[in-house]
PDB file of C-alpha atoms in Angstrom:
ATOM      1  CA  MET A 753     -25.509   3.213 -64.190  1.00 50.00           C
ATOM      2  CA  GLY A 754     -22.114   4.551 -63.250  1.00 60.00           C
ATOM      3  CA  LYS A 755     -20.286   4.153 -59.984  1.00 76.00           C
ATOM      4  CA  GLY A 756     -22.068   6.164 -57.310  1.00 78.00           C
ATOM      5  CA  GLU A 757     -24.888   7.162 -59.635  1.00 83.00           C
ATOM      6  CA  PRO A 758     -27.976   5.134 -58.706  1.00 83.00           C
ATOM      7  CA  HIS A 759     -30.829   5.072 -61.162  1.00 88.00           C
ATOM      8  CA  SER A 760     -33.544   7.659 -60.491  1.00 91.00           C
ATOM      9  CA  THR A 761     -36.024   4.922 -59.534  1.00 89.00           C
ATOM     10  CA  VAL A 762     -33.638   3.773 -56.792  1.00 81.00           C
ATOM     11  CA  LEU A 763     -33.388   7.308 -55.456  1.00 85.00           C
ATOM     12  CA  GLN A 764     -37.171   7.715 -55.568  1.00 87.00           C
ATOM     13  CA  ARG A 765     -37.676   4.449 -53.658  1.00 79.00           C
ATOM     14  CA  THR A 766     -35.072   5.482 -51.082  1.00 78.00           C
ATOM     15  CA  GLN A 767     -36.823   8.815 -50.624  1.00 84.00           C
ATOM     16  CA  LEU A 768     -40.164   7.027 -50.197  1.00 81.00           C
ATOM     17  CA  PHE A 769     -38.728   4.751 -47.511  1.00 78.00           C
ATOM     18  CA  HIS A 770     -37.068   7.655 -45.744  1.00 80.00           C
ATOM     19  CA  VAL A 771     -40.313   9.647 -45.615  1.00 84.00           C
ATOM     20  CA  ASP A 772     -42.144   6.500 -44.493  1.00 82.00           C
ATOM     21  CA  SER A 773     -39.597   6.031 -41.718  1.00 82.00           C
ATOM     22  CA  VAL A 774     -39.871   9.591 -40.440  1.00 85.00           C
ATOM     23  CA  VAL A 775     -43.672   9.530 -40.509  1.00 88.00           C
ATOM     24  CA  CYS A 776     -43.658   6.249 -38.566  1.00 86.00           C
ATOM     25  CA  GLY A 777     -41.405   7.799 -35.937  1.00 89.00           C
ATOM     26  CA  LEU A 778     -43.420  10.992 -35.630  1.00 92.00           C
ATOM     27  CA  SER A 779     -46.641   8.992 -35.415  1.00 93.00           C
ATOM     28  CA  ALA A 780     -45.299   6.708 -32.694  1.00 92.00           C
ATOM     29  CA  LEU A 781     -44.192   9.705 -30.647  1.00 93.00           C
ATOM     30  CA  ASN A 782     -47.410  11.631 -31.239  1.00 94.00           C
ATOM     31  CA  LEU A 783     -49.484   8.643 -30.136  1.00 95.00           C
ATOM     32  CA  ASN A 784     -47.350   8.312 -26.985  1.00 95.00           C
ATOM     33  CA  THR A 785     -46.139   4.768 -27.545  1.00 95.00           C
ATOM     34  CA  ASN A 786     -44.176   3.451 -24.578  1.00 94.00           C
ATOM     35  CA  ALA A 787     -40.540   2.899 -25.542  1.00 94.00           C
ATOM     36  CA  PRO A 788     -40.221   5.769 -28.044  1.00 93.00           C
ATOM     37  CA  VAL A 789     -41.589   8.288 -25.539  1.00 96.00           C
ATOM     38  CA  LEU A 790     -39.400   6.922 -22.747  1.00 96.00           C
ATOM     39  CA  PHE A 791     -36.258   7.188 -24.900  1.00 96.00           C
ATOM     40  CA  ARG A 792     -37.253  10.618 -26.243  1.00 96.00           C
ATOM     41  CA  ASN A 793     -37.773  11.964 -22.739  1.00 97.00           C
ATOM     42  CA  GLU A 794     -34.438  10.542 -21.627  1.00 97.00           C
ATOM     43  CA  ALA A 795     -32.723  12.221 -24.569  1.00 96.00           C
ATOM     44  CA  ILE A 796     -34.444  15.560 -23.986  1.00 96.00           C
ATOM     45  CA  SER A 797     -33.464  15.490 -20.312  1.00 97.00           C
ATOM     46  CA  GLN A 798     -29.865  15.942 -21.513  1.00 96.00           C
ATOM     47  CA  SER A 799     -30.566  18.578 -24.172  1.00 96.00           C
ATOM     48  CA  VAL A 800     -28.692  21.766 -24.978  1.00 95.00           C
ATOM     49  CA  ASN A 801     -29.929  24.820 -26.880  1.00 91.00           C
ATOM     50  CA  ILE A 802     -27.036  25.111 -29.325  1.00 91.00           C
ATOM     51  CA  GLN A 803     -25.593  22.774 -31.898  1.00 92.00           C
ATOM     52  CA  LYS A 804     -22.270  21.271 -30.947  1.00 91.00           C
ATOM     53  CA  PRO A 805     -20.230  18.209 -31.917  1.00 92.00           C
ATOM     54  CA  GLY A 806     -21.686  14.945 -30.671  1.00 92.00           C
ATOM     55  CA  PHE A 807     -25.259  16.256 -30.533  1.00 94.00           C
ATOM     56  CA  ALA A 808     -28.255  15.653 -32.816  1.00 92.00           C
ATOM     57  CA  LYS A 809     -32.018  16.165 -32.757  1.00 91.00           C
ATOM     58  CA  VAL A 810     -34.855  13.909 -31.674  1.00 91.00           C
ATOM     59  CA  PHE A 811     -37.827  13.781 -34.027  1.00 90.00           C
ATOM     60  CA  GLY A 812     -40.210  16.639 -33.415  1.00 89.00           C
ATOM     61  CA  HIS A 813     -37.966  18.668 -31.106  1.00 90.00           C
ATOM     62  CA  LYS A 814     -35.663  21.651 -31.532  1.00 91.00           C
ATOM     63  CA  GLU A 815     -33.293  20.743 -28.718  1.00 91.00           C
ATOM     64  CA  TRP A 816     -29.903  19.202 -29.370  1.00 95.00           C
ATOM     65  CA  VAL A 817     -29.307  15.952 -27.468  1.00 96.00           C
ATOM     66  CA  PRO A 818     -26.352  13.540 -27.283  1.00 95.00           C
ATOM     67  CA  THR A 819     -26.170  11.751 -30.646  1.00 92.00           C
ATOM     68  CA  THR A 820     -26.318   8.303 -29.076  1.00 91.00           C
ATOM     69  CA  LEU A 821     -29.576   9.197 -27.340  1.00 94.00           C
ATOM     70  CA  ALA A 822     -31.025  10.709 -30.533  1.00 91.00           C
ATOM     71  CA  ILE A 823     -30.230   7.494 -32.392  1.00 89.00           C
ATOM     72  CA  LEU A 824     -31.832   5.388 -29.661  1.00 90.00           C
ATOM     73  CA  ALA A 825     -34.953   7.547 -29.429  1.00 92.00           C
ATOM     74  CA  ASN A 826     -35.468   7.963 -33.168  1.00 90.00           C
ATOM     75  CA  SER A 827     -34.728   4.320 -33.995  1.00 87.00           C
ATOM     76  CA  SER A 828     -37.150   3.171 -31.353  1.00 90.00           C
ATOM     77  CA  ALA A 829     -39.811   5.480 -32.748  1.00 90.00           C
ATOM     78  CA  VAL A 830     -39.460   4.364 -36.373  1.00 87.00           C
ATOM     79  CA  ARG A 831     -39.363   0.692 -35.399  1.00 85.00           C
ATOM     80  CA  GLU A 832     -42.543   1.031 -33.356  1.00 86.00           C
ATOM     81  CA  TRP A 833     -44.626   0.893 -36.536  1.00 80.00           C
ATOM     82  CA  ASP A 834     -41.993  -0.660 -38.844  1.00 69.00           C
ATOM     83  CA  SER A 835     -44.126  -0.155 -41.927  1.00 60.00           C
ATOM     84  CA  ASN A 836     -41.562  -0.498 -44.650  1.00 55.00           C
ATOM     85  CA  GLY A 837     -39.964  -3.911 -44.305  1.00 57.00           C
ATOM     86  CA  THR A 838     -40.103  -5.050 -47.913  1.00 57.00           C
ATOM     87  CA  VAL A 839     -38.889  -7.944 -50.005  1.00 55.00           C
ATOM     88  CA  PHE A 840     -37.395  -6.407 -53.128  1.00 57.00           C
ATOM     89  CA  GLY A 841     -37.313  -8.213 -56.413  1.00 61.00           C
ATOM     90  CA  TYR A 842     -39.276 -11.238 -55.244  1.00 64.00           C
ATOM     91  CA  SER A 843     -40.692 -13.494 -57.929  1.00 70.00           C
ATOM     92  CA  ALA A 844     -41.936 -16.949 -56.946  1.00 74.00           C
ATOM     93  CA  GLY A 845     -41.285 -18.230 -60.469  1.00 80.00           C
ATOM     94  CA  ASP A 846     -37.681 -17.046 -60.705  1.00 77.00           C
ATOM     95  CA  LYS A 847     -35.162 -18.520 -58.253  1.00 73.00           C
ATOM     96  CA  GLU A 848     -32.768 -15.636 -58.970  1.00 71.00           C
ATOM     97  CA  ARG A 849     -35.383 -13.122 -57.779  1.00 65.00           C
ATOM     98  CA  GLN A 850     -36.086 -14.396 -54.285  1.00 61.00           C
ATOM     99  CA  ALA A 851     -34.057 -11.871 -52.326  1.00 60.00           C
ATOM    100  CA  GLY A 852     -34.256 -11.583 -48.576  1.00 55.00           C
ATOM    101  CA  GLU A 853     -36.016  -8.834 -46.714  1.00 56.00           C
ATOM    102  CA  PHE A 854     -34.687  -5.324 -47.085  1.00 54.00           C
ATOM    103  CA  GLY A 855     -36.005  -1.897 -46.324  1.00 54.00           C
ATOM    104  CA  HIS A 856     -36.206  -1.802 -42.548  1.00 60.00           C
ATOM    105  CA  ASN A 857     -36.066   1.740 -41.361  1.00 62.00           C
ATOM    106  CA  ASP A 858     -33.582   1.246 -38.511  1.00 62.00           C
ATOM    107  CA  PHE A 859     -30.684   2.929 -40.221  1.00 65.00           C
ATOM    108  CA  TYR A 860     -32.334   6.207 -41.190  1.00 65.00           C
ATOM    109  CA  PRO A 861     -32.121   7.799 -37.720  1.00 65.00           C
ATOM    110  CA  VAL A 862     -28.451   6.824 -37.489  1.00 66.00           C
ATOM    111  CA  VAL A 863     -27.669   8.543 -40.784  1.00 67.00           C
ATOM    112  CA  MET A 864     -29.740  11.585 -39.830  1.00 63.00           C
ATOM    113  CA  ALA A 865     -27.992  11.916 -36.477  1.00 64.00           C
ATOM    114  CA  ALA A 866     -24.580  11.474 -38.090  1.00 65.00           C
ATOM    115  CA  ALA A 867     -25.404  14.230 -40.577  1.00 65.00           C
ATOM    116  CA  CYS A 868     -25.902  16.686 -37.739  1.00 59.00           C
TER     117      CYS A 868
END
């Protein structure tokens, strides 16, 4: 593996976690869970109809909202179900393969909002 060229299995796992994260967020919003809906509604209350710097989208909506509010709303939604916290590389018989937990989906909404 070269610098900046992750193995295809790493990219596939990242894609799986990303999809898992988005589905968790959409599910939490669709099922009207408390905090995600509260934060989504707050974000949408400050929406605009055109893309402009400092604005991003909340899961499931076309409106552009302040990026900070999109991050808050989307992070809250994906954490509501938090289905992909995973311990990678764990092996009880190998002390070198007892890594800590990784895979929480908190950072996906931040990256998505930043990409907008």
